[in-house]
Amino acid sequence: TRVKVEIWQEDPLSGMAVIEEVLAEFRRIDHLMSPYREASELSQLNREASAGPVVVSDELFDLLEKARQMSELTQGAFDITFASVGHLYDYRKGIQPSASALQAGLPKVNYRFIELNPDDCSVHYSQPGVRIDLGGIAKGYAVDRGILLLQQQGIEHALISAGGDSRIIGERNGRPWNIGIRAPRQAQGMVAVLPLTDVAVSTSGDYERYFEADGVRHHHILSPQTGRSASQVQSVTIIGPNTTQTDALSTSVFVLGTQAGLELVNRLGDIEAVIIDKQGQMHYSDGLQDIKQ
Ligand code: ADP
Ligand code: MG
């Protein structure tokens, strides 16, 4: 994932040092939570937590609790155990699971199988064959950590983005920051540019990681109910107070689709959404009706 850190402050040298610190923080989180690193705490969980409780760091435990809250809020649209079938896909190689492999894996998709014990920060999977992946929330978490680091260094104007997750504080040289929403079916192109200050913005799209087979687009956001790519919309952009939330919500609303997604967002006080449905039509949450033209 491409990570971008932009800060506005007087002294360029200390600026470069603090940017280096943010990038180191991203690397630290990747080492902790990547499913592609055998030594990560997350990989250890996937190897051992079905056999019995595994004690993890407070940090990973807290994020697992946040993921659970997101699952409850979205009635299971967000579910990190999607990985029980998610690992059967290889988007780069164009590989998808057979119907029988999918049927075997699907019963292992259920966030309730993850037992979290706050007394000792241990995690137990109550079923064999369960796997988790934090790809729908960890980048947002990393961006929040980066912003916290900048704030601790006294920086008041900055943007950090990692893939589709961005958070901004203050202004960009006295003006709002411009955050673009990509046109899902164009290589370049934006459908909207939002002038923003002090918010988090995440976009989930079906154009980031995908392959096509038999006219079906197989991409990296899966419906926990079917184990197949969610197909109701092309992209979802969520605006909110922090990227941990907006990242998880963009993935969730993508799974929920336009109607259920907007209902959820409109219920949440501090969250807004722009959804591009499968016809390419744009939909806005209640708080954004006035930017619609
Ligand atoms: P990106 O990673 O491109 O920023 P998203 O924020 O939408 O996109 O996250 C997609 C990632 O979320 C997938 O790569 C996968 O790791 C994870 N994921 C896919 N489906 C789900 C789901 N139903 N619930 C939770 N996480 C999911
Ligand atoms: Mg997301």
mmCIF file of C-alpha atoms and ligand atoms in Angstrom:
data_model
loop_
_atom_site.group_PDB
_atom_site.id
_atom_site.type_symbol
_atom_site.label_atom_id
_atom_site.label_comp_id
_atom_site.label_asym_id
_atom_site.label_seq_id
_atom_site.Cartn_x
_atom_site.Cartn_y
_atom_site.Cartn_z
ATOM 1 C CA THR A 1 0.000 0.000 0.000
ATOM 2 C CA ARG A 2 1.153 3.454 -0.869
ATOM 3 C CA VAL A 3 1.424 5.656 2.188
ATOM 4 C CA LYS A 4 1.485 9.421 1.891
ATOM 5 C CA VAL A 5 2.332 11.849 4.674
ATOM 6 C CA GLU A 6 2.076 15.573 4.009
ATOM 7 C CA ILE A 7 2.712 18.126 6.731
ATOM 8 C CA TRP A 8 2.753 21.892 6.813
ATOM 9 C CA GLN A 9 5.156 23.448 9.271
ATOM 10 C CA GLU A 10 8.099 25.850 9.434
ATOM 11 C CA ASP A 11 11.151 23.648 9.846
ATOM 12 C CA PRO A 12 11.788 21.185 6.987
ATOM 13 C CA LEU A 13 14.409 19.088 8.817
ATOM 14 C CA SER A 14 12.304 18.198 11.840
ATOM 15 C CA GLY A 15 9.444 17.719 9.395
ATOM 16 C CA MET A 16 11.338 14.991 7.552
ATOM 17 C CA ALA A 17 12.211 13.293 10.848
ATOM 18 C CA VAL A 18 8.615 13.157 11.973
ATOM 19 C CA ILE A 19 7.496 11.779 8.603
ATOM 20 C CA GLU A 20 10.091 9.024 9.041
ATOM 21 C CA GLU A 21 8.562 8.246 12.454
ATOM 22 C CA VAL A 22 5.105 7.900 10.929
ATOM 23 C CA LEU A 23 6.408 5.486 8.301
ATOM 24 C CA ALA A 24 8.157 3.459 11.009
ATOM 25 C CA GLU A 25 4.852 3.255 12.869
ATOM 26 C CA PHE A 26 3.196 1.867 9.724
ATOM 27 C CA ARG A 27 5.907 -0.771 9.462
ATOM 28 C CA ARG A 28 5.489 -1.688 13.133
ATOM 29 C CA ILE A 29 1.735 -2.212 12.719
ATOM 30 C CA ASP A 30 2.292 -4.225 9.555
ATOM 31 C CA HIS A 31 4.666 -6.544 11.443
ATOM 32 C CA LEU A 32 2.059 -7.003 14.152
ATOM 33 C CA MET A 33 -1.049 -7.500 12.034
ATOM 34 C CA SER A 34 -0.127 -8.686 8.553
ATOM 35 C CA PRO A 35 -1.574 -12.062 7.553
ATOM 36 C CA TYR A 36 1.299 -12.374 5.053
ATOM 37 C CA ARG A 37 3.989 -12.396 7.764
ATOM 38 C CA GLU A 38 4.378 -15.684 9.570
ATOM 39 C CA ALA A 39 5.835 -13.954 12.610
ATOM 40 C CA SER A 40 2.936 -11.512 13.075
ATOM 41 C CA GLU A 41 0.673 -11.855 16.102
ATOM 42 C CA LEU A 42 -2.230 -12.214 13.717
ATOM 43 C CA SER A 43 -0.649 -15.187 11.917
ATOM 44 C CA GLN A 44 0.080 -16.751 15.286
ATOM 45 C CA LEU A 45 -3.602 -16.453 16.161
ATOM 46 C CA ASN A 46 -4.634 -18.107 12.932
ATOM 47 C CA ARG A 47 -2.246 -20.967 13.616
ATOM 48 C CA GLU A 48 -2.984 -21.507 17.313
ATOM 49 C CA ALA A 49 -6.196 -19.876 18.548
ATOM 50 C CA SER A 50 -8.482 -22.752 17.537
ATOM 51 C CA ALA A 51 -6.518 -25.067 19.828
ATOM 52 C CA GLY A 52 -6.788 -22.791 22.877
ATOM 53 C CA PRO A 53 -6.568 -19.196 24.148
ATOM 54 C CA VAL A 54 -3.602 -17.168 22.890
ATOM 55 C CA VAL A 55 -2.469 -14.068 24.771
ATOM 56 C CA VAL A 56 -1.897 -11.109 22.443
ATOM 57 C CA SER A 57 -0.713 -7.514 22.841
ATOM 58 C CA ASP A 58 -3.144 -4.949 24.278
ATOM 59 C CA GLU A 59 -2.980 -3.203 20.942
ATOM 60 C CA LEU A 60 -4.118 -6.149 18.847
ATOM 61 C CA PHE A 61 -6.709 -7.046 21.473
ATOM 62 C CA ASP A 62 -8.177 -3.510 21.372
ATOM 63 C CA LEU A 63 -8.446 -3.594 17.604
ATOM 64 C CA LEU A 64 -10.134 -7.005 17.735
ATOM 65 C CA GLU A 65 -12.660 -5.503 20.131
ATOM 66 C CA LYS A 66 -13.275 -2.621 17.735
ATOM 67 C CA ALA A 67 -13.731 -5.093 14.893
ATOM 68 C CA ARG A 68 -16.311 -6.952 16.962
ATOM 69 C CA GLN A 69 -18.197 -3.719 17.705
ATOM 70 C CA MET A 70 -18.220 -3.019 13.972
ATOM 71 C CA SER A 71 -19.647 -6.499 13.312
ATOM 72 C CA GLU A 72 -22.410 -5.878 15.819
ATOM 73 C CA LEU A 73 -23.146 -2.411 14.441
ATOM 74 C CA THR A 74 -23.397 -3.715 10.866
ATOM 75 C CA GLN A 75 -25.194 -6.940 11.721
ATOM 76 C CA GLY A 76 -22.318 -9.006 10.461
ATOM 77 C CA ALA A 77 -21.609 -7.196 7.179
ATOM 78 C CA PHE A 78 -18.207 -6.418 8.661
ATOM 79 C CA ASP A 79 -16.669 -9.679 9.764
ATOM 80 C CA ILE A 80 -12.937 -10.313 10.052
ATOM 81 C CA THR A 81 -13.552 -14.070 9.886
ATOM 82 C CA PHE A 82 -14.405 -13.538 6.198
ATOM 83 C CA ALA A 83 -10.787 -14.729 5.907
ATOM 84 C CA SER A 84 -11.916 -18.303 6.599
ATOM 85 C CA VAL A 85 -12.939 -18.260 2.925
ATOM 86 C CA GLY A 86 -11.019 -15.122 1.897
ATOM 87 C CA HIS A 87 -7.721 -16.986 1.920
ATOM 88 C CA LEU A 88 -9.052 -19.204 -0.888
ATOM 89 C CA TYR A 89 -8.866 -16.286 -3.339
ATOM 90 C CA ASP A 90 -5.754 -15.069 -5.079
ATOM 91 C CA TYR A 91 -6.645 -11.882 -6.934
ATOM 92 C CA ARG A 92 -3.253 -11.544 -8.564
ATOM 93 C CA LYS A 93 -3.379 -15.028 -9.996
ATOM 94 C CA GLY A 94 -7.105 -14.924 -10.760
ATOM 95 C CA ILE A 95 -7.893 -17.824 -8.438
ATOM 96 C CA GLN A 96 -11.301 -18.293 -6.783
ATOM 97 C CA PRO A 97 -12.561 -21.137 -4.601
ATOM 98 C CA SER A 98 -14.593 -23.975 -6.069
ATOM 99 C CA ALA A 99 -18.221 -24.154 -4.958
ATOM 100 C CA SER A 100 -17.388 -27.091 -2.684
ATOM 101 C CA ALA A 101 -14.395 -25.370 -1.058
ATOM 102 C CA LEU A 102 -16.624 -22.353 -0.455
ATOM 103 C CA GLN A 103 -19.357 -24.464 1.101
ATOM 104 C CA ALA A 104 -16.794 -26.085 3.396
ATOM 105 C CA GLY A 105 -15.345 -22.728 4.491
ATOM 106 C CA LEU A 106 -18.501 -20.636 4.867
ATOM 107 C CA PRO A 107 -19.651 -22.160 8.185
ATOM 108 C CA LYS A 108 -16.338 -20.899 9.625
ATOM 109 C CA VAL A 109 -17.271 -17.288 8.864
ATOM 110 C CA ASN A 110 -18.828 -15.782 11.967
ATOM 111 C CA TYR A 111 -17.324 -13.134 14.236
ATOM 112 C CA ARG A 112 -18.980 -14.802 17.223
ATOM 113 C CA PHE A 113 -16.425 -17.608 16.949
ATOM 114 C CA ILE A 114 -13.765 -15.159 18.177
ATOM 115 C CA GLU A 115 -13.769 -15.243 21.963
ATOM 116 C CA LEU A 116 -12.080 -12.241 23.514
ATOM 117 C CA ASN A 117 -11.074 -12.416 27.154
ATOM 118 C CA PRO A 118 -10.183 -8.950 28.491
ATOM 119 C CA ASP A 119 -8.840 -10.336 31.780
ATOM 120 C CA ASP A 120 -5.661 -11.591 30.153
ATOM 121 C CA CYS A 121 -6.019 -10.202 26.586
ATOM 122 C CA SER A 122 -6.401 -13.687 25.208
ATOM 123 C CA VAL A 123 -8.135 -14.765 22.044
ATOM 124 C CA HIS A 124 -9.708 -18.126 21.359
ATOM 125 C CA TYR A 125 -11.447 -19.329 18.218
ATOM 126 C CA SER A 126 -14.310 -21.554 19.296
ATOM 127 C CA GLN A 127 -14.172 -23.540 16.018
ATOM 128 C CA PRO A 128 -11.443 -25.199 14.000
ATOM 129 C CA GLY A 129 -10.743 -23.704 10.587
ATOM 130 C CA VAL A 130 -11.488 -20.093 11.574
ATOM 131 C CA ARG A 131 -9.174 -17.430 10.189
ATOM 132 C CA ILE A 132 -9.152 -13.685 10.614
ATOM 133 C CA ASP A 133 -7.778 -10.824 8.542
ATOM 134 C CA LEU A 134 -7.780 -7.169 9.596
ATOM 135 C CA GLY A 135 -7.455 -5.817 6.029
ATOM 136 C CA GLY A 136 -10.754 -3.946 6.420
ATOM 137 C CA ILE A 137 -9.702 -1.929 9.476
ATOM 138 C CA ALA A 138 -5.932 -2.045 10.086
ATOM 139 C CA LYS A 139 -4.939 0.575 7.526
ATOM 140 C CA GLY A 140 -7.397 3.007 9.060
ATOM 141 C CA TYR A 141 -5.995 2.204 12.479
ATOM 142 C CA ALA A 142 -2.456 2.835 11.243
ATOM 143 C CA VAL A 143 -3.474 6.224 9.831
ATOM 144 C CA ASP A 144 -5.014 7.170 13.195
ATOM 145 C CA ARG A 145 -1.801 6.152 14.957
ATOM 146 C CA GLY A 146 0.215 8.245 12.524
ATOM 147 C CA ILE A 147 -1.974 11.294 13.106
ATOM 148 C CA LEU A 148 -1.672 10.843 16.874
ATOM 149 C CA LEU A 149 2.095 10.768 16.500
ATOM 150 C CA LEU A 150 2.045 14.015 14.506
ATOM 151 C CA GLN A 151 -0.205 15.675 17.057
ATOM 152 C CA GLN A 152 2.142 14.609 19.862
ATOM 153 C CA GLN A 153 4.944 16.387 17.952
ATOM 154 C CA GLY A 154 2.898 19.560 17.860
ATOM 155 C CA ILE A 155 2.005 19.379 14.181
ATOM 156 C CA GLU A 156 -1.339 21.005 13.456
ATOM 157 C CA HIS A 157 -1.670 20.737 9.667
ATOM 158 C CA ALA A 158 -1.222 17.380 8.015
ATOM 159 C CA LEU A 159 -2.608 14.628 5.832
ATOM 160 C CA ILE A 160 -1.855 10.926 6.044
ATOM 161 C CA SER A 161 -3.267 8.520 3.541
ATOM 162 C CA ALA A 162 -2.766 4.796 3.065
ATOM 163 C CA GLY A 163 -4.474 3.406 0.015
ATOM 164 C CA GLY A 164 -8.077 4.516 0.293
ATOM 165 C CA ASP A 165 -7.891 5.741 3.888
ATOM 166 C CA SER A 166 -7.044 9.362 4.655
ATOM 167 C CA ARG A 167 -7.156 11.563 7.691
ATOM 168 C CA ILE A 168 -6.437 15.255 7.790
ATOM 169 C CA ILE A 169 -5.825 17.724 10.576
ATOM 170 C CA GLY A 170 -5.960 21.473 10.172
ATOM 171 C CA GLU A 171 -5.618 23.069 6.764
ATOM 172 C CA ARG A 172 -3.371 22.867 3.745
ATOM 173 C CA ASN A 173 -1.555 26.178 3.550
ATOM 174 C CA GLY A 174 -4.578 28.119 4.837
ATOM 175 C CA ARG A 175 -7.166 26.279 2.754
ATOM 176 C CA PRO A 176 -9.168 23.068 3.110
ATOM 177 C CA TRP A 177 -7.609 19.852 1.881
ATOM 178 C CA ASN A 178 -9.087 18.449 -1.310
ATOM 179 C CA ILE A 179 -9.988 14.790 -1.155
ATOM 180 C CA GLY A 180 -11.078 13.220 -4.432
ATOM 181 C CA ILE A 181 -13.494 10.367 -5.002
ATOM 182 C CA ARG A 182 -12.284 8.269 -7.896
ATOM 183 C CA ALA A 183 -14.475 7.332 -10.814
ATOM 184 C CA PRO A 184 -14.752 3.551 -10.367
ATOM 185 C CA ARG A 185 -14.659 2.675 -14.068
ATOM 186 C CA GLN A 186 -12.018 5.137 -15.266
ATOM 187 C CA ALA A 187 -8.262 4.765 -14.960
ATOM 188 C CA GLN A 188 -7.835 8.364 -13.782
ATOM 189 C CA GLY A 189 -10.837 10.664 -13.306
ATOM 190 C CA MET A 190 -12.704 11.874 -10.209
ATOM 191 C CA VAL A 191 -16.459 11.993 -9.684
ATOM 192 C CA ALA A 192 -16.160 14.554 -6.900
ATOM 193 C CA VAL A 193 -13.593 16.550 -4.971
ATOM 194 C CA LEU A 194 -14.458 17.355 -1.379
ATOM 195 C CA PRO A 195 -12.860 20.333 0.394
ATOM 196 C CA LEU A 196 -12.327 19.125 3.969
ATOM 197 C CA THR A 197 -10.629 19.922 7.276
ATOM 198 C CA ASP A 198 -10.175 17.775 10.400
ATOM 199 C CA VAL A 199 -11.848 14.583 9.232
ATOM 200 C CA ALA A 200 -11.218 11.040 8.154
ATOM 201 C CA VAL A 201 -12.230 9.742 4.722
ATOM 202 C CA SER A 202 -12.133 6.164 3.466
ATOM 203 C CA THR A 203 -13.098 4.765 0.097
ATOM 204 C CA SER A 204 -13.695 1.100 -0.661
ATOM 205 C CA GLY A 205 -13.944 0.191 -4.313
ATOM 206 C CA ASP A 206 -14.328 -2.908 -6.440
ATOM 207 C CA TYR A 207 -11.545 -1.662 -8.737
ATOM 208 C CA GLU A 208 -8.578 -1.937 -6.339
ATOM 209 C CA ARG A 209 -7.902 -5.658 -6.374
ATOM 210 C CA TYR A 210 -9.947 -7.809 -8.728
ATOM 211 C CA PHE A 211 -10.032 -10.179 -11.661
ATOM 212 C CA GLU A 212 -12.846 -11.073 -14.013
ATOM 213 C CA ALA A 213 -14.034 -14.584 -14.818
ATOM 214 C CA ASP A 214 -17.134 -15.495 -16.841
ATOM 215 C CA GLY A 215 -18.266 -11.885 -16.773
ATOM 216 C CA VAL A 216 -18.140 -11.680 -12.975
ATOM 217 C CA ARG A 217 -15.881 -9.233 -11.196
ATOM 218 C CA HIS A 218 -14.169 -10.969 -8.298
ATOM 219 C CA HIS A 219 -12.784 -8.344 -5.931
ATOM 220 C CA HIS A 220 -11.477 -8.191 -2.376
ATOM 221 C CA ILE A 221 -14.612 -7.190 -0.449
ATOM 222 C CA LEU A 222 -16.571 -10.316 0.389
ATOM 223 C CA SER A 223 -20.090 -10.840 1.619
ATOM 224 C CA PRO A 224 -19.776 -12.922 4.804
ATOM 225 C CA GLN A 225 -23.060 -14.581 3.849
ATOM 226 C CA THR A 226 -22.019 -15.893 0.461
ATOM 227 C CA GLY A 227 -18.231 -15.792 0.518
ATOM 228 C CA ARG A 228 -18.430 -14.088 -2.879
ATOM 229 C CA SER A 229 -17.600 -10.497 -3.776
ATOM 230 C CA ALA A 230 -20.276 -8.026 -2.731
ATOM 231 C CA SER A 231 -21.785 -6.798 -5.981
ATOM 232 C CA GLN A 232 -24.365 -4.133 -5.179
ATOM 233 C CA VAL A 233 -22.131 -1.094 -5.499
ATOM 234 C CA GLN A 234 -18.904 0.083 -7.168
ATOM 235 C CA SER A 235 -17.572 2.331 -4.455
ATOM 236 C CA VAL A 236 -18.340 3.673 -1.012
ATOM 237 C CA THR A 237 -16.770 6.739 0.561
ATOM 238 C CA ILE A 238 -17.243 7.323 4.273
ATOM 239 C CA ILE A 239 -16.480 10.589 6.081
ATOM 240 C CA GLY A 240 -16.154 10.532 9.866
ATOM 241 C CA PRO A 241 -14.033 11.455 12.877
ATOM 242 C CA ASN A 242 -11.267 8.823 12.602
ATOM 243 C CA THR A 243 -9.977 6.375 10.018
ATOM 244 C CA THR A 244 -10.340 3.254 12.164
ATOM 245 C CA GLN A 245 -14.082 3.854 11.955
ATOM 246 C CA THR A 246 -14.302 5.128 8.379
ATOM 247 C CA ASP A 247 -12.147 2.275 7.057
ATOM 248 C CA ALA A 248 -14.306 -0.411 8.651
ATOM 249 C CA LEU A 249 -17.487 1.407 7.686
ATOM 250 C CA SER A 250 -16.537 1.814 4.025
ATOM 251 C CA THR A 251 -16.009 -1.935 3.792
ATOM 252 C CA SER A 252 -19.255 -2.573 5.715
ATOM 253 C CA VAL A 253 -21.438 -0.251 3.668
ATOM 254 C CA PHE A 254 -19.954 -1.774 0.522
ATOM 255 C CA VAL A 255 -21.270 -5.145 1.683
ATOM 256 C CA LEU A 256 -24.628 -3.732 2.832
ATOM 257 C CA GLY A 257 -25.355 -1.942 -0.454
ATOM 258 C CA THR A 258 -27.025 1.403 -1.080
ATOM 259 C CA GLN A 259 -30.253 1.154 0.872
ATOM 260 C CA ALA A 260 -29.176 -0.676 4.027
ATOM 261 C CA GLY A 261 -25.857 1.189 3.927
ATOM 262 C CA LEU A 262 -27.458 4.632 3.840
ATOM 263 C CA GLU A 263 -29.914 3.641 6.570
ATOM 264 C CA LEU A 264 -27.007 2.712 8.807
ATOM 265 C CA VAL A 265 -24.995 5.846 8.016
ATOM 266 C CA ASN A 266 -27.981 8.143 8.535
ATOM 267 C CA ARG A 267 -28.526 6.588 11.951
ATOM 268 C CA LEU A 268 -24.946 7.382 12.992
ATOM 269 C CA GLY A 269 -24.620 11.033 13.985
ATOM 270 C CA ASP A 270 -21.068 11.827 12.899
ATOM 271 C CA ILE A 271 -20.791 9.732 9.728
ATOM 272 C CA GLU A 272 -21.540 10.669 6.098
ATOM 273 C CA ALA A 273 -21.370 8.613 2.925
ATOM 274 C CA VAL A 274 -21.165 8.858 -0.849
ATOM 275 C CA ILE A 275 -22.111 5.637 -2.601
ATOM 276 C CA ILE A 276 -21.718 4.860 -6.298
ATOM 277 C CA ASP A 277 -24.066 2.022 -7.154
ATOM 278 C CA LYS A 278 -23.597 -0.615 -9.829
ATOM 279 C CA GLN A 279 -25.221 1.583 -12.458
ATOM 280 C CA GLY A 280 -22.725 4.319 -11.636
ATOM 281 C CA GLN A 281 -25.380 6.452 -9.935
ATOM 282 C CA MET A 282 -24.328 8.505 -6.904
ATOM 283 C CA HIS A 283 -26.143 8.480 -3.571
ATOM 284 C CA TYR A 284 -25.495 10.773 -0.602
ATOM 285 C CA SER A 285 -26.231 10.478 3.105
ATOM 286 C CA ASP A 286 -28.591 13.025 4.682
ATOM 287 C CA GLY A 287 -25.821 15.354 5.883
ATOM 288 C CA LEU A 288 -24.393 15.719 2.351
ATOM 289 C CA GLN A 289 -27.606 16.521 0.465
ATOM 290 C CA ASP A 290 -26.523 20.144 0.006
ATOM 291 C CA ILE A 291 -23.259 19.304 -1.810
ATOM 292 C CA LYS A 292 -25.248 17.386 -4.410
ATOM 293 C CA GLN A 293 -25.545 19.286 -7.660
HETATM 294 P P1 ADP B 1 -8.744 -1.338 0.702
HETATM 295 O O1 ADP B 1 -8.009 -2.426 1.410
HETATM 296 O O2 ADP B 1 -8.577 -1.371 -0.776
HETATM 297 O O3 ADP B 1 -8.556 0.018 1.307
HETATM 298 P P2 ADP B 1 -11.211 -1.813 2.092
HETATM 299 O O4 ADP B 1 -10.950 -0.836 3.151
HETATM 300 O O5 ADP B 1 -12.569 -1.858 1.562
HETATM 301 O O6 ADP B 1 -10.257 -1.655 0.854
HETATM 302 O O7 ADP B 1 -10.866 -3.211 2.688
HETATM 303 C C1 ADP B 1 -10.933 -4.379 1.918
HETATM 304 C C2 ADP B 1 -10.270 -5.417 2.738
HETATM 305 O O8 ADP B 1 -11.122 -5.731 3.844
HETATM 306 C C3 ADP B 1 -10.072 -6.714 2.014
HETATM 307 O O9 ADP B 1 -8.847 -6.741 1.348
HETATM 308 C C4 ADP B 1 -10.117 -7.715 3.145
HETATM 309 O O10 ADP B 1 -8.861 -7.784 3.777
HETATM 310 C C5 ADP B 1 -11.087 -7.094 4.118
HETATM 311 N N1 ADP B 1 -12.485 -7.571 3.982
HETATM 312 C C6 ADP B 1 -13.127 -8.038 2.871
HETATM 313 N N2 ADP B 1 -14.406 -8.327 3.124
HETATM 314 C C7 ADP B 1 -14.612 -8.039 4.435
HETATM 315 C C8 ADP B 1 -15.742 -8.118 5.310
HETATM 316 N N3 ADP B 1 -16.951 -8.532 4.877
HETATM 317 N N4 ADP B 1 -15.580 -7.744 6.606
HETATM 318 C C9 ADP B 1 -14.369 -7.312 7.053
HETATM 319 N N5 ADP B 1 -13.283 -7.204 6.286
HETATM 320 C C10 ADP B 1 -13.387 -7.559 4.992
HETATM 321 MG MG MG B 2 -12.331 -0.115 4.477
#
